[in-house]
Coordinates of C-alpha atoms and ligand atoms in Angstrom, one line a residue:
M1 CA 0.0 0.0 0.0
K2 CA 1.4 3.3 -1.1
I3 CA -0.4 6.3 0.4
L4 CA -0.1 10.0 0.8
V5 CA -1.4 12.0 3.7
M6 CA -2.2 15.6 2.8
G7 CA -3.6 18.6 4.6
P8 CA -2.8 22.2 5.6
P9 CA 0.1 22.7 8.1
G10 CA -1.2 21.8 11.6
A11 CA -4.0 19.6 10.4
G12 CA -2.5 16.6 12.2
K13 CA -0.7 14.9 9.3
G14 CA 2.3 13.9 11.4
S15 CA 0.4 12.6 14.4
Q16 CA -2.1 10.7 12.3
S17 CA 0.6 9.3 10.0
S18 CA 2.5 7.9 12.9
R19 CA -0.6 6.0 14.0
I20 CA -1.3 4.7 10.5
V21 CA 2.2 3.5 9.9
K22 CA 2.1 1.5 13.2
R23 CA -1.2 -0.1 12.3
Y24 CA -0.2 -1.1 8.8
N25 CA 3.5 -1.6 9.6
M26 CA 4.9 0.6 6.9
P27 CA 7.6 3.2 6.8
S28 CA 6.7 6.8 7.1
I29 CA 8.4 9.2 4.8
S30 CA 8.1 12.8 6.0
T31 CA 10.1 15.3 4.1
G32 CA 9.7 17.9 6.9
Q33 CA 11.1 15.4 9.5
M34 CA 13.9 14.4 7.1
F35 CA 14.9 18.0 6.8
R36 CA 14.8 18.6 10.6
D37 CA 16.8 15.4 11.2
A38 CA 19.4 16.5 8.7
Y39 CA 19.6 20.0 10.3
N40 CA 19.9 18.5 13.8
K41 CA 22.8 16.3 12.6
G42 CA 24.5 19.4 11.0
E43 CA 24.2 18.0 7.5
K44 CA 24.5 20.5 4.6
I45 CA 21.1 19.7 3.1
G46 CA 19.5 20.3 6.5
V47 CA 21.2 23.6 7.0
E48 CA 20.3 24.7 3.5
A49 CA 16.6 23.6 4.0
M50 CA 16.3 25.3 7.4
K51 CA 16.9 28.7 5.8
F52 CA 13.5 28.3 4.0
I53 CA 11.7 26.3 6.7
K54 CA 12.3 29.0 9.4
K55 CA 10.6 31.6 7.1
G56 CA 7.7 29.3 6.4
E57 CA 8.8 29.0 2.8
L58 CA 9.0 25.8 0.8
V59 CA 12.3 24.1 0.2
S60 CA 13.1 24.0 -3.6
D61 CA 11.5 21.2 -5.6
D62 CA 15.0 19.9 -6.7
I63 CA 16.3 19.4 -3.2
T64 CA 13.0 17.9 -2.0
N65 CA 12.6 15.5 -4.9
E66 CA 16.2 14.3 -4.5
I67 CA 15.8 13.6 -0.8
V68 CA 12.6 11.6 -1.6
R69 CA 14.2 9.8 -4.6
L70 CA 17.0 8.6 -2.3
R71 CA 14.6 7.5 0.4
L72 CA 12.3 5.6 -2.0
S73 CA 15.2 3.6 -3.3
E74 CA 15.7 2.1 0.1
E75 CA 14.6 -1.5 0.5
D76 CA 11.9 -0.9 3.1
A77 CA 10.0 1.4 0.8
E78 CA 9.6 -1.1 -2.0
T79 CA 6.1 -2.3 -1.4
N80 CA 4.6 -0.1 1.3
F81 CA 5.0 3.5 2.4
L82 CA 3.2 6.5 3.7
L83 CA 4.2 9.9 2.4
D84 CA 3.6 12.8 4.9
G85 CA 4.1 16.3 3.6
Y86 CA 5.3 15.4 0.1
P87 CA 4.4 16.3 -2.6
R88 CA 3.5 19.9 -1.8
T89 CA 3.6 21.3 -5.4
V90 CA 2.2 20.1 -8.7
N91 CA 5.8 19.8 -9.9
Q92 CA 6.7 17.5 -7.0
A93 CA 3.6 15.4 -7.7
I94 CA 4.6 15.0 -11.3
A95 CA 8.2 14.1 -10.2
L96 CA 6.8 11.6 -7.8
D97 CA 4.6 9.9 -10.4
K98 CA 7.6 9.6 -12.6
M99 CA 9.7 8.1 -9.8
L100 CA 7.0 5.5 -9.0
E101 CA 6.4 4.8 -12.7
G102 CA 10.1 4.0 -13.0
M103 CA 9.6 1.5 -10.1
G104 CA 6.6 0.0 -11.9
S105 CA 4.3 1.4 -9.2
K106 CA 1.8 4.1 -8.3
L107 CA 0.1 5.8 -5.4
D108 CA -3.0 4.0 -4.2
A109 CA -4.7 6.6 -2.1
V110 CA -4.4 10.2 -1.0
I111 CA -5.9 11.1 2.4
N112 CA -6.7 14.8 2.7
I113 CA -7.2 16.0 6.3
L114 CA -9.6 19.0 6.3
S115 CA -9.4 21.8 8.9
S116 CA -10.3 25.4 9.4
H117 CA -7.6 28.2 9.7
D118 CA -8.7 29.0 13.3
V119 CA -8.1 25.4 14.4
L120 CA -4.8 25.3 12.6
F121 CA -3.4 28.4 14.3
E122 CA -4.4 27.2 17.7
R123 CA -2.9 23.7 17.1
M124 CA 0.5 25.0 15.8
E125 CA 1.0 27.4 18.6
Q126 CA 0.4 24.7 21.2
R127 CA 2.4 22.1 19.3
R128 CA 5.6 20.6 20.8
V129 CA 7.9 18.1 19.0
C130 CA 10.5 15.6 20.3
K131 CA 14.0 16.6 19.2
Q132 CA 15.0 12.9 19.2
C133 CA 12.2 10.9 17.6
G134 CA 9.9 13.6 16.1
A135 CA 6.8 12.6 18.1
T136 CA 4.3 15.5 18.3
Y137 CA 2.3 16.7 21.4
H138 CA -0.3 19.4 22.0
L139 CA 0.0 21.3 25.3
K140 CA -3.8 21.0 25.9
F141 CA -5.1 18.0 24.0
M142 CA -2.1 15.6 23.9
K143 CA 0.1 16.6 26.8
P144 CA 3.3 14.6 27.6
Q145 CA 3.2 12.9 31.0
E146 CA 6.2 15.0 32.1
D147 CA 6.5 18.6 31.0
G148 CA 9.0 19.0 28.2
V149 CA 9.9 15.3 28.0
C150 CA 8.8 12.8 25.2
D151 CA 6.7 9.9 26.5
I152 CA 8.1 7.6 23.9
C153 CA 11.9 8.1 24.0
G154 CA 12.5 10.6 26.8
G155 CA 13.9 13.2 24.3
E156 CA 13.6 16.9 24.8
L157 CA 10.4 18.6 23.5
Y158 CA 10.7 21.9 21.6
Q159 CA 8.6 24.4 19.7
R160 CA 9.4 24.2 16.0
P161 CA 11.0 27.4 14.7
D162 CA 8.3 27.6 12.0
D163 CA 5.4 27.4 14.4
T164 CA 5.5 31.1 15.2
H165 CA 2.5 33.2 14.2
E166 CA 4.2 34.9 11.3
S167 CA 5.6 31.7 9.9
V168 CA 2.3 29.9 10.3
E169 CA 0.5 32.7 8.3
R170 CA 3.1 32.3 5.5
R171 CA 2.8 28.5 5.5
L172 CA -1.0 28.7 5.2
E173 CA -0.7 31.2 2.3
I174 CA 1.7 28.9 0.5
Y175 CA -0.6 25.9 1.2
E176 CA -3.5 27.7 -0.4
S177 CA -1.5 28.8 -3.5
K178 CA 0.9 25.9 -4.1
T179 CA -0.4 22.7 -2.4
K180 CA -4.2 23.0 -2.6
P181 CA -4.1 22.6 -6.4
L182 CA -2.8 19.1 -5.8
L183 CA -6.3 18.1 -4.5
D184 CA -7.7 18.5 -8.0
Y185 CA -4.7 16.7 -9.4
Y186 CA -5.4 13.6 -7.3
D187 CA -9.2 13.9 -7.5
D188 CA -8.8 13.6 -11.3
K189 CA -7.0 10.3 -10.7
N190 CA -9.9 9.2 -8.4
I191 CA -7.6 8.5 -5.5
L192 CA -8.5 11.4 -3.2
Y193 CA -10.3 10.7 0.1
N194 CA -11.3 13.6 2.4
V195 CA -11.4 13.2 6.2
N196 CA -12.7 15.8 8.7
G197 CA -9.7 16.8 10.8
M198 CA -11.7 18.9 13.2
Q199 CA -13.0 15.9 15.2
E200 CA -11.5 14.1 18.2
F201 CA -8.1 12.9 17.4
D202 CA -9.1 9.2 17.7
K203 CA -12.1 9.7 15.5
V204 CA -9.9 11.2 12.7
T205 CA -7.7 8.1 13.0
D206 CA -10.8 5.8 12.8
D207 CA -12.0 7.6 9.7
I208 CA -8.6 7.2 7.9
I209 CA -8.5 3.5 8.8
L210 CA -12.0 3.1 7.5
V211 CA -11.0 4.5 4.1
L212 CA -7.8 2.4 4.0
D213 CA -9.5 -0.8 5.1
T214 CA -12.1 -0.3 2.4
I215 CA -9.5 0.1 -0.3
Y216 CA -7.4 -2.9 0.8
D217 CA -10.2 -5.3 1.6
Ligands
AMP301 P1 6.2 19.7 7.8 O1 6.9 19.0 8.9 O2 5.6 18.7 6.8 O3 5.2 20.7 8.3 O4 7.3 20.5 7.0 C1 8.1 21.6 7.6 C2 8.7 22.5 6.6 O5 9.6 21.7 5.8 C3 7.7 23.1 5.5 O6 7.1 24.2 6.0 C4 8.7 23.4 4.4 O7 9.4 24.5 4.7 C5 9.6 22.1 4.4 N1 9.1 21.1 3.6 C6 8.6 19.9 4.0 N2 8.1 19.1 3.0 C7 8.3 19.9 1.9 C8 8.1 19.7 0.5 N3 7.5 18.6 0.1 N4 8.4 20.7 -0.4 C9 9.0 21.8 0.1 N5 9.3 22.1 1.4 C10 8.9 21.1 2.3

């Protein structure tokens, strides 16, 4: 199963994706997380990408496509994967289709998590992420057991540099202009499934599972 989880920034793509990959035992490929990991390790690509990320801008299609191409060539991504946050532009979607075609494969489903701008702002300002494993928390709705410490790996929790009000505004603008057109792109291929992201966290997960189980039954 090869799936893509889409939605505006803060819609819960990362948290929902980590549940889905556990349930179906598949690797998660998050370009945002790969960039943050590379930055935390001091790698050149991460340092370069962070210049754009901090401002809420998109990293160039070339750099992003390349990091995905390398990741997709790894053995664990051969039959199953979940893409989180990639593609984000029509050019990236076309590049992904070509990569998959070259592997004799294609995307099976695109899950789009819907949310309103008010909810997104609130979520992103309250979001905390583990520096070590990338797990996400919400200071009100998904609190860690101990303040500032990841429940899963004990890593330090931090606020992402692009979760500031200004940066969030810019990211939403970019989502509207560059990423939203992808919904039509995938709808035309009949693989787009919308899920209401403004429900209880568990209910959103259940709705995604319902879609995926229907497709794979
Ligand atoms: P995310 O963790 O998915 O919210 O991504 C964080 C940031 O990484 C984004 O705001 C972009 O600056 C960058 N990024 C992640 N994925 C992509 C992508 N597919 N194309 C361009 N930039 C990306």
